[in-house]
């Protein structure tokens, strides 16, 4: 899928990302972004298996946590780097909207993946994506992204079974043209 930049996504739950541009680099494109989270909102614990993510707080306060560590706080002007393979989450701490700018590198399929996740959250109206779309995304792109809070049994048995049923019933036509997952 080809995106025109800037490309804005919202999940209807207080999160908004503006993918501003792609910068070419020898080891893969870097997507430049702005992120906004309303108080208390932010992505669940997740892992970018093949990417690094860096966010600098423009306004508000960022609460963030690395899996297994105590939560931390970053204020205006502070930068947080989440290295590839590190399970993490962040949120707007306090009563002010969190506004960050940053990047994800290499971009790989991140613009498609997050666009699809946000659309699936809008479909469900909950933090959890619509079940068929969520199963498709986390199964198809399991070499790139993980949600460590989801039990292994669900990821290894339930999600593939849901994907099989989704394919049989034609639920994935909207994913035609999706980027191939990385190996």
PDB file of C-alpha atoms in Angstrom:
ATOM      1  CA  UNK A   1       0.000   0.000   0.000  1.00  0.00           C
ATOM      2  CA  UNK A   2       1.243   3.465  -0.871  1.00  0.00           C
ATOM      3  CA  UNK A   3       0.508   6.309   1.524  1.00  0.00           C
ATOM      4  CA  UNK A   4       0.512  10.014   0.823  1.00  0.00           C
ATOM      5  CA  UNK A   5       2.236  12.011   3.569  1.00  0.00           C
ATOM      6  CA  UNK A   6       1.215  13.422   5.878  1.00  0.00           C
ATOM      7  CA  UNK A   7      -1.009  10.439   6.753  1.00  0.00           C
ATOM      8  CA  UNK A   8      -3.161  10.765   9.891  1.00  0.00           C
ATOM      9  CA  UNK A   9      -4.754   7.925  11.845  1.00  0.00           C
ATOM     10  CA  UNK A  10      -6.977   7.970  14.940  1.00  0.00           C
ATOM     11  CA  UNK A  11      -8.346   5.025  16.883  1.00  0.00           C
ATOM     12  CA  UNK A  12     -11.355   6.816  18.420  1.00  0.00           C
ATOM     13  CA  UNK A  13      -9.977   6.046  21.887  1.00  0.00           C
ATOM     14  CA  UNK A  14      -7.745   9.057  22.407  1.00  0.00           C
ATOM     15  CA  UNK A  15      -4.759   8.181  20.234  1.00  0.00           C
ATOM     16  CA  UNK A  16      -3.751   9.990  17.050  1.00  0.00           C
ATOM     17  CA  UNK A  17      -0.627   9.627  14.916  1.00  0.00           C
ATOM     18  CA  UNK A  18       0.429  11.847  12.040  1.00  0.00           C
ATOM     19  CA  UNK A  19       2.980  10.107   9.843  1.00  0.00           C
ATOM     20  CA  UNK A  20       4.696  13.235   8.506  1.00  0.00           C
ATOM     21  CA  UNK A  21       7.226  11.831   6.041  1.00  0.00           C
ATOM     22  CA  UNK A  22       9.641   9.066   5.127  1.00  0.00           C
ATOM     23  CA  UNK A  23      13.367   9.734   5.200  1.00  0.00           C
ATOM     24  CA  UNK A  24      15.603   7.453   3.152  1.00  0.00           C
ATOM     25  CA  UNK A  25      18.481   5.771   4.944  1.00  0.00           C
ATOM     26  CA  UNK A  26      20.901   3.039   3.818  1.00  0.00           C
ATOM     27  CA  UNK A  27      19.402   0.570   6.303  1.00  0.00           C
ATOM     28  CA  UNK A  28      15.733   1.313   5.526  1.00  0.00           C
ATOM     29  CA  UNK A  29      13.354   4.249   5.539  1.00  0.00           C
ATOM     30  CA  UNK A  30      12.676   6.155   8.756  1.00  0.00           C
ATOM     31  CA  UNK A  31       9.099   7.329   9.299  1.00  0.00           C
ATOM     32  CA  UNK A  32       8.856  10.719  10.990  1.00  0.00           C
ATOM     33  CA  UNK A  33       5.760  11.148  13.143  1.00  0.00           C
ATOM     34  CA  UNK A  34       3.807  13.156  15.658  1.00  0.00           C
ATOM     35  CA  UNK A  35       1.736  11.354  18.281  1.00  0.00           C
ATOM     36  CA  UNK A  36      -1.051  12.597  20.525  1.00  0.00           C
ATOM     37  CA  UNK A  37      -2.685  10.807  23.457  1.00  0.00           C
ATOM     38  CA  UNK A  38      -5.504  12.196  25.582  1.00  0.00           C
ATOM     39  CA  UNK A  39      -5.100  11.807  29.370  1.00  0.00           C
ATOM     40  CA  UNK A  40      -4.744   8.131  30.268  1.00  0.00           C
ATOM     41  CA  UNK A  41      -4.676   6.997  26.629  1.00  0.00           C
ATOM     42  CA  UNK A  42      -1.797   5.214  24.928  1.00  0.00           C
ATOM     43  CA  UNK A  43      -0.940   1.923  23.277  1.00  0.00           C
ATOM     44  CA  UNK A  44      -0.972  -1.339  25.236  1.00  0.00           C
ATOM     45  CA  UNK A  45       2.282  -3.179  25.945  1.00  0.00           C
ATOM     46  CA  UNK A  46       3.731  -4.036  22.527  1.00  0.00           C
ATOM     47  CA  UNK A  47       6.988  -4.947  20.835  1.00  0.00           C
ATOM     48  CA  UNK A  48       8.533  -3.825  17.564  1.00  0.00           C
ATOM     49  CA  UNK A  49      10.700  -6.855  16.785  1.00  0.00           C
ATOM     50  CA  UNK A  50      12.585  -5.216  13.899  1.00  0.00           C
ATOM     51  CA  UNK A  51      12.391  -1.472  14.642  1.00  0.00           C
ATOM     52  CA  UNK A  52      13.446   1.201  17.055  1.00  0.00           C
ATOM     53  CA  UNK A  53      11.053   3.938  18.162  1.00  0.00           C
ATOM     54  CA  UNK A  54      12.099   7.298  19.572  1.00  0.00           C
ATOM     55  CA  UNK A  55       9.682   9.851  21.021  1.00  0.00           C
ATOM     56  CA  UNK A  56      10.398  13.350  22.340  1.00  0.00           C
ATOM     57  CA  UNK A  57       7.773  15.034  24.511  1.00  0.00           C
ATOM     58  CA  UNK A  58       6.600  18.350  23.015  1.00  0.00           C
ATOM     59  CA  UNK A  59       3.911  18.981  25.642  1.00  0.00           C
ATOM     60  CA  UNK A  60       2.194  17.054  28.384  1.00  0.00           C
ATOM     61  CA  UNK A  61       3.791  14.248  30.345  1.00  0.00           C
ATOM     62  CA  UNK A  62       4.597  10.765  29.077  1.00  0.00           C
ATOM     63  CA  UNK A  63       4.275   7.806  31.371  1.00  0.00           C
ATOM     64  CA  UNK A  64       6.145   4.831  29.956  1.00  0.00           C
ATOM     65  CA  UNK A  65       7.148   1.353  30.982  1.00  0.00           C
ATOM     66  CA  UNK A  66       9.469  -1.379  29.769  1.00  0.00           C
ATOM     67  CA  UNK A  67       8.082  -4.848  30.533  1.00  0.00           C
ATOM     68  CA  UNK A  68       9.353  -6.010  33.928  1.00  0.00           C
ATOM     69  CA  UNK A  69      10.451  -2.524  35.033  1.00  0.00           C
ATOM     70  CA  UNK A  70       8.800   0.178  37.105  1.00  0.00           C
ATOM     71  CA  UNK A  71       6.906   2.907  35.195  1.00  0.00           C
ATOM     72  CA  UNK A  72       8.825   6.124  34.474  1.00  0.00           C
ATOM     73  CA  UNK A  73       7.919   9.663  33.504  1.00  0.00           C
ATOM     74  CA  UNK A  74       9.265  11.882  30.705  1.00  0.00           C
ATOM     75  CA  UNK A  75       8.490  15.600  30.595  1.00  0.00           C
ATOM     76  CA  UNK A  76       8.691  18.338  28.010  1.00  0.00           C
ATOM     77  CA  UNK A  77      11.882  18.089  25.928  1.00  0.00           C
ATOM     78  CA  UNK A  78      12.805  14.622  27.185  1.00  0.00           C
ATOM     79  CA  UNK A  79      13.404  11.788  24.723  1.00  0.00           C
ATOM     80  CA  UNK A  80      12.662   8.096  25.189  1.00  0.00           C
ATOM     81  CA  UNK A  81      14.163   5.416  22.925  1.00  0.00           C
ATOM     82  CA  UNK A  82      12.508   2.006  22.722  1.00  0.00           C
ATOM     83  CA  UNK A  83      14.998  -0.412  21.177  1.00  0.00           C
ATOM     84  CA  UNK A  84      13.929  -3.207  18.849  1.00  0.00           C
ATOM     85  CA  UNK A  85      12.670  -6.273  20.632  1.00  0.00           C
ATOM     86  CA  UNK A  86      11.876  -4.369  23.853  1.00  0.00           C
ATOM     87  CA  UNK A  87       8.272  -4.720  25.062  1.00  0.00           C
ATOM     88  CA  UNK A  88       7.012  -1.263  26.055  1.00  0.00           C
ATOM     89  CA  UNK A  89       4.013   0.976  26.447  1.00  0.00           C
ATOM     90  CA  UNK A  90       3.426   4.685  26.960  1.00  0.00           C
ATOM     91  CA  UNK A  91       0.526   6.927  27.853  1.00  0.00           C
ATOM     92  CA  UNK A  92      -0.490  10.500  28.647  1.00  0.00           C
ATOM     93  CA  UNK A  93       0.178  10.907  32.357  1.00  0.00           C
ATOM     94  CA  UNK A  94      -1.834  13.562  34.177  1.00  0.00           C
ATOM     95  CA  UNK A  95      -4.595  15.798  32.871  1.00  0.00           C
ATOM     96  CA  UNK A  96      -2.932  17.199  29.758  1.00  0.00           C
ATOM     97  CA  UNK A  97      -2.848  15.719  26.250  1.00  0.00           C
ATOM     98  CA  UNK A  98       0.526  14.193  25.450  1.00  0.00           C
ATOM     99  CA  UNK A  99       2.115  15.504  22.242  1.00  0.00           C
ATOM    100  CA  UNK A 100       5.312  13.848  21.012  1.00  0.00           C
ATOM    101  CA  UNK A 101       7.362  13.912  17.873  1.00  0.00           C
ATOM    102  CA  UNK A 102       9.741  11.181  16.842  1.00  0.00           C
ATOM    103  CA  UNK A 103      10.480   8.374  14.447  1.00  0.00           C
ATOM    104  CA  UNK A 104      10.342   4.633  13.845  1.00  0.00           C
ATOM    105  CA  UNK A 105      13.236   3.021  11.994  1.00  0.00           C
ATOM    106  CA  UNK A 106      13.281   1.097   9.755  1.00  0.00           C
ATOM    107  CA  UNK A 107       9.722   1.910   8.748  1.00  0.00           C
ATOM    108  CA  UNK A 108       9.006  -1.517   7.212  1.00  0.00           C
ATOM    109  CA  UNK A 109       5.213  -2.054   7.441  1.00  0.00           C
ATOM    110  CA  UNK A 110       4.527   0.218  10.444  1.00  0.00           C
ATOM    111  CA  UNK A 111       2.306   2.754   8.640  1.00  0.00           C
ATOM    112  CA  UNK A 112       0.089  -0.017   7.232  1.00  0.00           C
ATOM    113  CA  UNK A 113       0.110  -2.021  10.471  1.00  0.00           C
ATOM    114  CA  UNK A 114      -0.834   0.851  12.788  1.00  0.00           C
ATOM    115  CA  UNK A 115      -3.383   2.201  10.284  1.00  0.00           C
ATOM    116  CA  UNK A 116      -5.041  -1.233  10.238  1.00  0.00           C
ATOM    117  CA  UNK A 117      -4.883  -1.624  14.041  1.00  0.00           C
ATOM    118  CA  UNK A 118      -6.457   1.815  14.586  1.00  0.00           C
ATOM    119  CA  UNK A 119      -9.190   1.031  12.032  1.00  0.00           C
ATOM    120  CA  UNK A 120      -9.880  -2.290  13.802  1.00  0.00           C
ATOM    121  CA  UNK A 121     -10.097  -0.499  17.159  1.00  0.00           C
ATOM    122  CA  UNK A 122     -12.569   1.982  15.670  1.00  0.00           C
ATOM    123  CA  UNK A 123     -14.575  -0.973  14.336  1.00  0.00           C
ATOM    124  CA  UNK A 124     -14.757  -2.583  17.787  1.00  0.00           C
ATOM    125  CA  UNK A 125     -15.067   0.653  19.766  1.00  0.00           C
ATOM    126  CA  UNK A 126     -12.664  -0.848  22.334  1.00  0.00           C
ATOM    127  CA  UNK A 127      -8.933  -1.000  23.049  1.00  0.00           C
ATOM    128  CA  UNK A 128      -8.940  -4.485  21.542  1.00  0.00           C
ATOM    129  CA  UNK A 129      -9.173  -4.500  17.741  1.00  0.00           C
ATOM    130  CA  UNK A 130     -12.128  -6.174  16.052  1.00  0.00           C
ATOM    131  CA  UNK A 131     -11.354  -9.896  16.621  1.00  0.00           C
ATOM    132  CA  UNK A 132     -10.935 -11.050  13.003  1.00  0.00           C
ATOM    133  CA  UNK A 133      -8.784  -8.054  12.033  1.00  0.00           C
ATOM    134  CA  UNK A 134      -6.717  -8.296  15.222  1.00  0.00           C
ATOM    135  CA  UNK A 135      -6.092 -12.006  14.661  1.00  0.00           C
ATOM    136  CA  UNK A 136      -5.109 -11.377  11.035  1.00  0.00           C
ATOM    137  CA  UNK A 137      -2.689  -8.566  11.877  1.00  0.00           C
ATOM    138  CA  UNK A 138      -0.989 -10.278  14.823  1.00  0.00           C
ATOM    139  CA  UNK A 139      -0.710 -13.609  12.980  1.00  0.00           C
ATOM    140  CA  UNK A 140       0.380 -12.265   9.585  1.00  0.00           C
ATOM    141  CA  UNK A 141       2.896  -9.790  11.036  1.00  0.00           C
ATOM    142  CA  UNK A 142       4.075 -11.914  13.994  1.00  0.00           C
ATOM    143  CA  UNK A 143       7.678 -11.700  12.743  1.00  0.00           C
ATOM    144  CA  UNK A 144       7.510  -7.893  13.146  1.00  0.00           C
ATOM    145  CA  UNK A 145       5.162  -7.086  16.042  1.00  0.00           C
ATOM    146  CA  UNK A 146       4.089  -8.732  19.272  1.00  0.00           C
ATOM    147  CA  UNK A 147       1.689  -8.082  22.114  1.00  0.00           C
ATOM    148  CA  UNK A 148       3.295  -9.823  25.108  1.00  0.00           C
ATOM    149  CA  UNK A 149       0.134  -9.394  27.190  1.00  0.00           C
ATOM    150  CA  UNK A 150      -1.714 -11.861  24.934  1.00  0.00           C
ATOM    151  CA  UNK A 151      -1.252 -15.463  26.118  1.00  0.00           C
ATOM    152  CA  UNK A 152       0.866 -17.717  23.876  1.00  0.00           C
ATOM    153  CA  UNK A 153      -2.042 -20.177  23.487  1.00  0.00           C
ATOM    154  CA  UNK A 154      -4.176 -17.413  21.963  1.00  0.00           C
ATOM    155  CA  UNK A 155      -1.389 -16.323  19.576  1.00  0.00           C
ATOM    156  CA  UNK A 156      -0.451 -19.869  18.518  1.00  0.00           C
ATOM    157  CA  UNK A 157      -3.885 -21.570  18.382  1.00  0.00           C
ATOM    158  CA  UNK A 158      -6.834 -19.164  18.619  1.00  0.00           C
ATOM    159  CA  UNK A 159      -5.521 -16.430  16.282  1.00  0.00           C
ATOM    160  CA  UNK A 160      -4.547 -18.826  13.440  1.00  0.00           C
ATOM    161  CA  UNK A 161      -7.912 -20.585  13.765  1.00  0.00           C
ATOM    162  CA  UNK A 162      -9.705 -17.217  13.674  1.00  0.00           C
ATOM    163  CA  UNK A 163      -7.675 -16.263  10.569  1.00  0.00           C
ATOM    164  CA  UNK A 164      -8.644 -19.528   8.877  1.00  0.00           C
ATOM    165  CA  UNK A 165     -12.327 -18.846   9.547  1.00  0.00           C
ATOM    166  CA  UNK A 166     -11.881 -15.226   8.440  1.00  0.00           C
ATOM    167  CA  UNK A 167     -10.377 -16.333   5.122  1.00  0.00           C
ATOM    168  CA  UNK A 168     -13.176 -18.890   4.569  1.00  0.00           C
ATOM    169  CA  UNK A 169     -15.848 -16.277   5.217  1.00  0.00           C
ATOM    170  CA  UNK A 170     -14.223 -13.489   3.152  1.00  0.00           C
ATOM    171  CA  UNK A 171     -13.518 -11.138   6.045  1.00  0.00           C
ATOM    172  CA  UNK A 172     -10.090 -10.035   4.770  1.00  0.00           C
ATOM    173  CA  UNK A 173     -10.850  -8.444   1.397  1.00  0.00           C
ATOM    174  CA  UNK A 174      -9.951  -5.037   2.860  1.00  0.00           C
ATOM    175  CA  UNK A 175      -6.391  -6.328   3.390  1.00  0.00           C
ATOM    176  CA  UNK A 176      -5.821  -6.954  -0.344  1.00  0.00           C
ATOM    177  CA  UNK A 177      -2.624  -5.154  -1.305  1.00  0.00           C
ATOM    178  CA  UNK A 178      -1.232  -5.277   2.239  1.00  0.00           C
ATOM    179  CA  UNK A 179       2.571  -5.385   2.434  1.00  0.00           C
ATOM    180  CA  UNK A 180       4.164  -8.795   2.724  1.00  0.00           C
ATOM    181  CA  UNK A 181       5.402  -9.533   6.234  1.00  0.00           C
ATOM    182  CA  UNK A 182       9.138  -9.566   6.862  1.00  0.00           C
ATOM    183  CA  UNK A 183      10.771 -12.899   7.550  1.00  0.00           C
TER     184      UNK A 183
END
